[in-house]
Structures are given as C-alpha cells and as structure tokens.
PDB file of C-alpha atoms in Angstrom:
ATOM      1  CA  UNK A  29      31.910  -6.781 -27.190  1.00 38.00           C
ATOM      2  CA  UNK A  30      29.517  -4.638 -29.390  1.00 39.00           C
ATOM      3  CA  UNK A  31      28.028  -1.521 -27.819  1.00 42.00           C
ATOM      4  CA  UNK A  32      24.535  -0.703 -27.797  1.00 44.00           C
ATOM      5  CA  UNK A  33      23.878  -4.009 -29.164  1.00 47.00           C
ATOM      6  CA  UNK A  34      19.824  -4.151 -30.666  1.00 48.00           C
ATOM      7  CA  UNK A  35      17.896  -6.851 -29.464  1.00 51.00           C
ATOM      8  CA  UNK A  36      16.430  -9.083 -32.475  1.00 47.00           C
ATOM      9  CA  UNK A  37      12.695  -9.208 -32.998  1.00 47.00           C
ATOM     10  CA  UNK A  38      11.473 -12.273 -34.219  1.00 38.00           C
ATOM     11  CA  UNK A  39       7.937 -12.176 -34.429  1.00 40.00           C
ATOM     12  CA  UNK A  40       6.655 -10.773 -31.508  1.00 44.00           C
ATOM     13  CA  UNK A  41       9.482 -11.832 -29.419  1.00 57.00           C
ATOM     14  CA  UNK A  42      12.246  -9.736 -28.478  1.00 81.00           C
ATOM     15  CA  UNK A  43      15.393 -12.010 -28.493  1.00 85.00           C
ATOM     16  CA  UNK A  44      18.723 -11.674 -27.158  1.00 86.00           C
ATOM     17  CA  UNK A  45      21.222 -14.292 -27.928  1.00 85.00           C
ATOM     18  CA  UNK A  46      24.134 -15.033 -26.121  1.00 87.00           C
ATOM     19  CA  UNK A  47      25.856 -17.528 -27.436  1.00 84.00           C
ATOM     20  CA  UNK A  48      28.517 -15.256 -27.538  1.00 85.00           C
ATOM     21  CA  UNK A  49      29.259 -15.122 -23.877  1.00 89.00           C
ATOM     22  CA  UNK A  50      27.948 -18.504 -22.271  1.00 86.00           C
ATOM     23  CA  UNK A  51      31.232 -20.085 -22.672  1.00 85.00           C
ATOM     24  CA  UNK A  52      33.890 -17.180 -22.093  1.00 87.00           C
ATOM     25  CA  UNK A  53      33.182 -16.199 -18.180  1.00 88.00           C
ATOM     26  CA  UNK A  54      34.204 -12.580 -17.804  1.00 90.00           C
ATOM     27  CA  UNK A  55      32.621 -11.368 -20.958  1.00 91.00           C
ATOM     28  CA  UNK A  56      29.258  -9.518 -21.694  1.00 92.00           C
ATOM     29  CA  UNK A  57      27.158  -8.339 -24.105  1.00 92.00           C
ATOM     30  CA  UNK A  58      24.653  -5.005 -24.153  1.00 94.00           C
ATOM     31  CA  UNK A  59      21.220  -4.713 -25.198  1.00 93.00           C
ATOM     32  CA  UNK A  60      19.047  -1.625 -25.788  1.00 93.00           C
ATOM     33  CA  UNK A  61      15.295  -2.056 -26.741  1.00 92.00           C
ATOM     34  CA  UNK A  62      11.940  -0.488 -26.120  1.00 93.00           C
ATOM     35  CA  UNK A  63       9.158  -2.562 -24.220  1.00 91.00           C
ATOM     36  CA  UNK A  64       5.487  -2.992 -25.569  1.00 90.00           C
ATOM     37  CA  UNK A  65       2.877  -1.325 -23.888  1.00 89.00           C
ATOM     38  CA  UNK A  66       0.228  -3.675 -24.733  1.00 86.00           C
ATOM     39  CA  UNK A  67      -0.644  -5.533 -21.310  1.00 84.00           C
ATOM     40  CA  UNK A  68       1.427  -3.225 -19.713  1.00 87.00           C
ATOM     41  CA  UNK A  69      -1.782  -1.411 -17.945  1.00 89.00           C
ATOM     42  CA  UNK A  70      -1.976   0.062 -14.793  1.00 91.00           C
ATOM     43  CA  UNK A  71      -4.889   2.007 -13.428  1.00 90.00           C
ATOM     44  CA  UNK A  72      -3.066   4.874 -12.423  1.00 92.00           C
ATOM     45  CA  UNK A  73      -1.409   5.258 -15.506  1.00 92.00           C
ATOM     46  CA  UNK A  74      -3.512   7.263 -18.544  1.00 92.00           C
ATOM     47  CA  UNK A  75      -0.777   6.539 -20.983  1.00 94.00           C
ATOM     48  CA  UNK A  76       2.925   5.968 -21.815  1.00 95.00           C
ATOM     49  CA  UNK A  77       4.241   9.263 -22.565  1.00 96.00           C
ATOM     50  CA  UNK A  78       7.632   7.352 -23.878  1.00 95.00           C
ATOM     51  CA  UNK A  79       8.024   3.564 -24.643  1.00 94.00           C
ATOM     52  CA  UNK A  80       9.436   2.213 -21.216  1.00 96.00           C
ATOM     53  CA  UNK A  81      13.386   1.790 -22.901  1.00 96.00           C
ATOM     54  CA  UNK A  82      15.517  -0.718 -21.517  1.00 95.00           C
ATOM     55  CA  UNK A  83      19.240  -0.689 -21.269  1.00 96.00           C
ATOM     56  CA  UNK A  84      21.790  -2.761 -20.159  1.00 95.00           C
ATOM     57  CA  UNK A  85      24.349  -5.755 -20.033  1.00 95.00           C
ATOM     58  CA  UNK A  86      24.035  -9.751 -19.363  1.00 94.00           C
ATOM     59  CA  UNK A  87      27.577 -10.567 -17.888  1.00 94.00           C
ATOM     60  CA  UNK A  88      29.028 -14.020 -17.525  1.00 92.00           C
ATOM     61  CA  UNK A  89      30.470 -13.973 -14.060  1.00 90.00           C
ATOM     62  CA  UNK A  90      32.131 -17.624 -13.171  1.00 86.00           C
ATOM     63  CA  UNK A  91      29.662 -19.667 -15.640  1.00 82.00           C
ATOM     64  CA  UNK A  92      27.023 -17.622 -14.242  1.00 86.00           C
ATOM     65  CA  UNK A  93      24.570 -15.300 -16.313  1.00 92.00           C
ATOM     66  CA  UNK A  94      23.972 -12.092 -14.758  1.00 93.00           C
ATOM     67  CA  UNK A  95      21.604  -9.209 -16.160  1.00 94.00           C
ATOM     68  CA  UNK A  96      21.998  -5.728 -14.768  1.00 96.00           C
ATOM     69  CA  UNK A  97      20.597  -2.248 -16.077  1.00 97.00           C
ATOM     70  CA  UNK A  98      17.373  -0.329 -16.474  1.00 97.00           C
ATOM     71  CA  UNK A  99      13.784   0.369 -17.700  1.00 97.00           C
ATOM     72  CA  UNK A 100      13.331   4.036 -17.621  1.00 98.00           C
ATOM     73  CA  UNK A 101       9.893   5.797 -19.285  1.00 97.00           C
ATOM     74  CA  UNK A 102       7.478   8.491 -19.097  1.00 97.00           C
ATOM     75  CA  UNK A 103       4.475   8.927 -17.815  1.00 96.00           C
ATOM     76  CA  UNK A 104       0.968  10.736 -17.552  1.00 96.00           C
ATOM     77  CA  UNK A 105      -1.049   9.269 -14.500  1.00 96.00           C
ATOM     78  CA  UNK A 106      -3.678  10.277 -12.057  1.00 97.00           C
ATOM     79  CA  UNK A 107      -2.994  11.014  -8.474  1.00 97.00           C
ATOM     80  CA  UNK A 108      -4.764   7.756  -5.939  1.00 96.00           C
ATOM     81  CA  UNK A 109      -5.463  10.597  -3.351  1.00 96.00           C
ATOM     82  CA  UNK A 110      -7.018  14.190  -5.537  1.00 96.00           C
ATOM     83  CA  UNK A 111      -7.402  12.290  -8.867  1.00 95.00           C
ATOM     84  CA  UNK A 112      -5.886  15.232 -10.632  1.00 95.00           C
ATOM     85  CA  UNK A 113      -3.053  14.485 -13.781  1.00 96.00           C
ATOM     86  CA  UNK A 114       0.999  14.788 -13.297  1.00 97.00           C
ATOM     87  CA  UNK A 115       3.749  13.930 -15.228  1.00 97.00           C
ATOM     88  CA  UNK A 116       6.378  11.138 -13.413  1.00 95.00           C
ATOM     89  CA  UNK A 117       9.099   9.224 -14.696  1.00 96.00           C
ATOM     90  CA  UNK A 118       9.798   5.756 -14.118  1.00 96.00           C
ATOM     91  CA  UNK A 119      12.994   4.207 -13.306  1.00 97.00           C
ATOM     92  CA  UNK A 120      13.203   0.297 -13.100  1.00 96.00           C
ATOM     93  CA  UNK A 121      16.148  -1.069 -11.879  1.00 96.00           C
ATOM     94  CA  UNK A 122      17.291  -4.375 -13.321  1.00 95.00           C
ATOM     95  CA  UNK A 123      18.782  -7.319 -11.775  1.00 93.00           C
ATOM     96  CA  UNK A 124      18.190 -10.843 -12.925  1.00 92.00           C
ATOM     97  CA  UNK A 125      20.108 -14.492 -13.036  1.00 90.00           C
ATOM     98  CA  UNK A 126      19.089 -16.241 -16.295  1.00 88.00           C
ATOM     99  CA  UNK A 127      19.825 -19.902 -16.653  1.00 83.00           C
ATOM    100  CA  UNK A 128      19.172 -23.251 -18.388  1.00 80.00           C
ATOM    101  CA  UNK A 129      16.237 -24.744 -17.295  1.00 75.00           C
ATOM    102  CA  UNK A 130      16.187 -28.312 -15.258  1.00 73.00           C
ATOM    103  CA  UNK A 131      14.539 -30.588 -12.563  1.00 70.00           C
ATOM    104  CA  UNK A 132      15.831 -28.827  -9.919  1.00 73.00           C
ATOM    105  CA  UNK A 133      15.354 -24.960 -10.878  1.00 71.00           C
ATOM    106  CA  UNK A 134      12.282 -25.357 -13.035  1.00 68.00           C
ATOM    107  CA  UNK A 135       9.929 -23.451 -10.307  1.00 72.00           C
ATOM    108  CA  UNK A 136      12.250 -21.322  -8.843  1.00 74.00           C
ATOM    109  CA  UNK A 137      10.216 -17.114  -9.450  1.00 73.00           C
ATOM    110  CA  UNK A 138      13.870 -15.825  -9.109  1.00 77.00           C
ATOM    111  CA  UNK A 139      15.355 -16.928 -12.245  1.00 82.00           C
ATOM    112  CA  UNK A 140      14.821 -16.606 -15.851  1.00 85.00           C
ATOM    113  CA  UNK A 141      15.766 -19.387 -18.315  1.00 84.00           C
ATOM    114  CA  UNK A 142      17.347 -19.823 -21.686  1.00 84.00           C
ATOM    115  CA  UNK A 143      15.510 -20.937 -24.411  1.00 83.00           C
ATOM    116  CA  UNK A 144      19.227 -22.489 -26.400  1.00 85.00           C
ATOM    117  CA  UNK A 145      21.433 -20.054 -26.495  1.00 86.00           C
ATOM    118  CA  UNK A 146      18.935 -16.744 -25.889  1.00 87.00           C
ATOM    119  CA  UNK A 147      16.670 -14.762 -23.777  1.00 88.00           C
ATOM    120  CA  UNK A 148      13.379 -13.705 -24.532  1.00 88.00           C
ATOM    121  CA  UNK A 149      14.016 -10.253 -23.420  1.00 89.00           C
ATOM    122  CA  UNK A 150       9.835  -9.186 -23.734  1.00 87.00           C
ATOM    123  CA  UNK A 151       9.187 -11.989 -21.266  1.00 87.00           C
ATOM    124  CA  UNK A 152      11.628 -11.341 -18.688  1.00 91.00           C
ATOM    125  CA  UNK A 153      11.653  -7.230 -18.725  1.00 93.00           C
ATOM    126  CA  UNK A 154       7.980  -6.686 -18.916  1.00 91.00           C
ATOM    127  CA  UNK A 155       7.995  -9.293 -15.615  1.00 91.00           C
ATOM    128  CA  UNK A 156      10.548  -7.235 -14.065  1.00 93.00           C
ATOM    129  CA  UNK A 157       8.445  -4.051 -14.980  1.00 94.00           C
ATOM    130  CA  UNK A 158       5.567  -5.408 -13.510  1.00 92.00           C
ATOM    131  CA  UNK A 159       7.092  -5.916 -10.190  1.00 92.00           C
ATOM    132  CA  UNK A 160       8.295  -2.460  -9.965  1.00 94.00           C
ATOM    133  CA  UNK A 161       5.624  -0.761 -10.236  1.00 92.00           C
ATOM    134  CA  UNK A 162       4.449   1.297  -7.501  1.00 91.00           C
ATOM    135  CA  UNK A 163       1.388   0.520  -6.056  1.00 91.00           C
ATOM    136  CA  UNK A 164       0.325   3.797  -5.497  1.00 93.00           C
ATOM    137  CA  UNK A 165       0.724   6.559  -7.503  1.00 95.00           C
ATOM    138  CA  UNK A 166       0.895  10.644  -5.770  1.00 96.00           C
ATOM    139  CA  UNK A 167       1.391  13.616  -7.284  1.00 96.00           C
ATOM    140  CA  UNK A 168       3.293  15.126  -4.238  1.00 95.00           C
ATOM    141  CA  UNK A 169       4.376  12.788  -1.242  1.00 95.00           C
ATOM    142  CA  UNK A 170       1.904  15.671   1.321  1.00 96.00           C
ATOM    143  CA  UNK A 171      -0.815  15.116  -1.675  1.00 96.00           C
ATOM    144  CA  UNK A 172      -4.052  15.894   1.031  1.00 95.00           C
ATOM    145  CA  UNK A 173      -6.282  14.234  -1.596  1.00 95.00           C
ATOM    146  CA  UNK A 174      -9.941  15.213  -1.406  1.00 95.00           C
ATOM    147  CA  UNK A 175     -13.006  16.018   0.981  1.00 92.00           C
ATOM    148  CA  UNK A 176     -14.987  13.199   1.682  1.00 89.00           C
ATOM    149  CA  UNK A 177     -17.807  15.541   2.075  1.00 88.00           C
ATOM    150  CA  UNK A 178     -17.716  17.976  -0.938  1.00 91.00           C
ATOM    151  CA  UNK A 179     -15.063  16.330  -3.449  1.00 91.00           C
ATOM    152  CA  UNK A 180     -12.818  19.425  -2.926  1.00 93.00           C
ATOM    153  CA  UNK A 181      -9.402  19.043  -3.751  1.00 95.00           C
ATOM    154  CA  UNK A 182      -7.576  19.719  -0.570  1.00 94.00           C
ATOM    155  CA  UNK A 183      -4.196  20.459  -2.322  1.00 95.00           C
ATOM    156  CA  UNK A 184      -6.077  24.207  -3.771  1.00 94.00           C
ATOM    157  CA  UNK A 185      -7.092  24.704   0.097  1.00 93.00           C
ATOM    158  CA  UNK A 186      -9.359  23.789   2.887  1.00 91.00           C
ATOM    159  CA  UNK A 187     -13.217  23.255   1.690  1.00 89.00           C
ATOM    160  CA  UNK A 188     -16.410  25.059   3.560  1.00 86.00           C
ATOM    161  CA  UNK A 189     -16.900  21.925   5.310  1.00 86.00           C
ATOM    162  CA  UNK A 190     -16.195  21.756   9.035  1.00 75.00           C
ATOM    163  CA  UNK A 191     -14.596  19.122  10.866  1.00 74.00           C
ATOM    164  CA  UNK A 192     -16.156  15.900  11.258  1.00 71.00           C
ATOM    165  CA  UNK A 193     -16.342  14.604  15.148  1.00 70.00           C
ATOM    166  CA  UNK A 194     -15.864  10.756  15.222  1.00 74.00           C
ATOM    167  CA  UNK A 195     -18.910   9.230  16.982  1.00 76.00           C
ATOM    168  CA  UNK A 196     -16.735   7.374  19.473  1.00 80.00           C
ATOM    169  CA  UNK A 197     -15.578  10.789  20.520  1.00 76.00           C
ATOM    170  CA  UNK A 198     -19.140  11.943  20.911  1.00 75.00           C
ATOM    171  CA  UNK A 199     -19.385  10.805  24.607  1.00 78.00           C
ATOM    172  CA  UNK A 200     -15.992  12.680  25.430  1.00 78.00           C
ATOM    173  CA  UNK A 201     -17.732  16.075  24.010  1.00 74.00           C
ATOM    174  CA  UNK A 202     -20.473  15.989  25.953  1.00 76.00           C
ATOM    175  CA  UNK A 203     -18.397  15.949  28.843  1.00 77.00           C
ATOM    176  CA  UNK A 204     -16.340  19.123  27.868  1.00 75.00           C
ATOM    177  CA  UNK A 205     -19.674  20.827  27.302  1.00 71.00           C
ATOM    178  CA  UNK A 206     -20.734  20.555  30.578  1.00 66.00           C
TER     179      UNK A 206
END
C-alpha cells in the first residue's frame, strides 16, 4: 500500500476511500490529514497553536475495518484552577471499527459507517477528538489555583489572607479556647 496516503477533500468533506482494502482482508491503507478547527471549541483552549494532525492506518482484519493511529496538536489554554496561560500538547489516541450501515447496527455510538466505499474522515476524527478531550485543563497537576478571598495566585505564594475557620468548626473552637 501507499505511504502517507492524503486524504481527498471534496468540498468540505475530508474523504478516505477504501475500496482498495474492503475486499483483500490483511491489507491497509494510511491516511495523514489536518482537522478543522472550526467547532472544535473548548473553553479552556485560547487557540490551536498547530492544526490537530491526524495519522494513521484503516486495516482490514478478517472482513473487518479497523482504524488505529493519532490526533496530536498544540495548544495555548488557560489553567481551570489560577486562570494563568501554558502551552500543552495534545495526544488523541485513535481506535475505531467502521462499517456498512444496516437495521441492526444503525444506532450503535461505537461504530462509524461507510458511505460506498469511503469514510468521511472530518466526521469521524473530529468525534473522536471531541471525546478525548480533557475536561479539565491544569497547568501543573499541584496547580493551588487562587484565593477565594483576594484572587491571589497561590502558585507565586501564600496571600496576606489568613485561614478561613469553617463555621461547623466554630463550636469545636470555642471549646479549645476555654
């Protein structure tokens, strides 16, 4: 098979065809193409630093079409916990079963269909994308986010603010100051 195979764009579709290996199980074709950003939007993400890039292979293992590979991109984001701005790349895995559509598969989330003899690789990678995605994005995994009294970021060191008692402790205080 070709390497680094293109996928064709027709229109605003992304298609892969693969006529080539529907009927030959044991063979596979590759694909390498860039996702659109557009409706790709996340609200931790200010912007695509790199077009998420997708690489990999559809294999035809015993009459069955397989997809494996990966989305990998850049990207500039804001921390969920001290809403400062760090760099982070994203690495999708990919692993999908694509087949012809009928009565008894039709509703099935886990598969993606043929439309003939292709894919429509936008479709099916930007869905795969989507589920990836983290749900929360940190700058560092011990990110201490901010003060809920000042705003201080809490990463550059402790604020002037003292510690907050919880009321329901309030009871329990009074007893140690006695």
């Amino acid at each position: 098979m070709r390497e680094g195979r293109q996928a064709a764009k027709r229109g605003a579709f992304m298609k892969l065809n693969l006529r080539e290996i529907i009927e030959i199980p044991g063979s596979s074709v590759p694909f390498s193409c860039d996702l659109e950003t557009e409706g790709l939007d996340f609200p931790s993400i200010l912007r695509y630093k790199t077009a998420p890039h997708a690489v990999g292979r559809v294999f035809n293992e015993a009459g069955v079409l397989r997809m494996e590979g990966e989305i990998k991109t850049e990207l500039l984001c804001v921390c969920d916990r001290c809403a400062g701005e760090f760099d982070c790349t994203k690495t999708t895995p990919l692993s999908a079963v694509i087949v012809e559509k009928n009565e008894d598969n039709a509703d099935d989330p886990e598969l993606f269909f043929l439309d003939g003899d292709e894919i429509d690789l936008d479709e099916m990678l930007s869905t795969l994308f989507i589920l990836d995605m983290d749900t929360k994005f940190l700058c560092r995994d011990d990110c201490k986010g901010l003060c809920p009294r000042c705003g201080k970021n809490l990463n550059l060191g402790p604020c002037g603010c003292g510690k907050e008692l919880d009321p329901r402790f309030a009871v329990l205080e009074q007893l140690l100051d006695t």
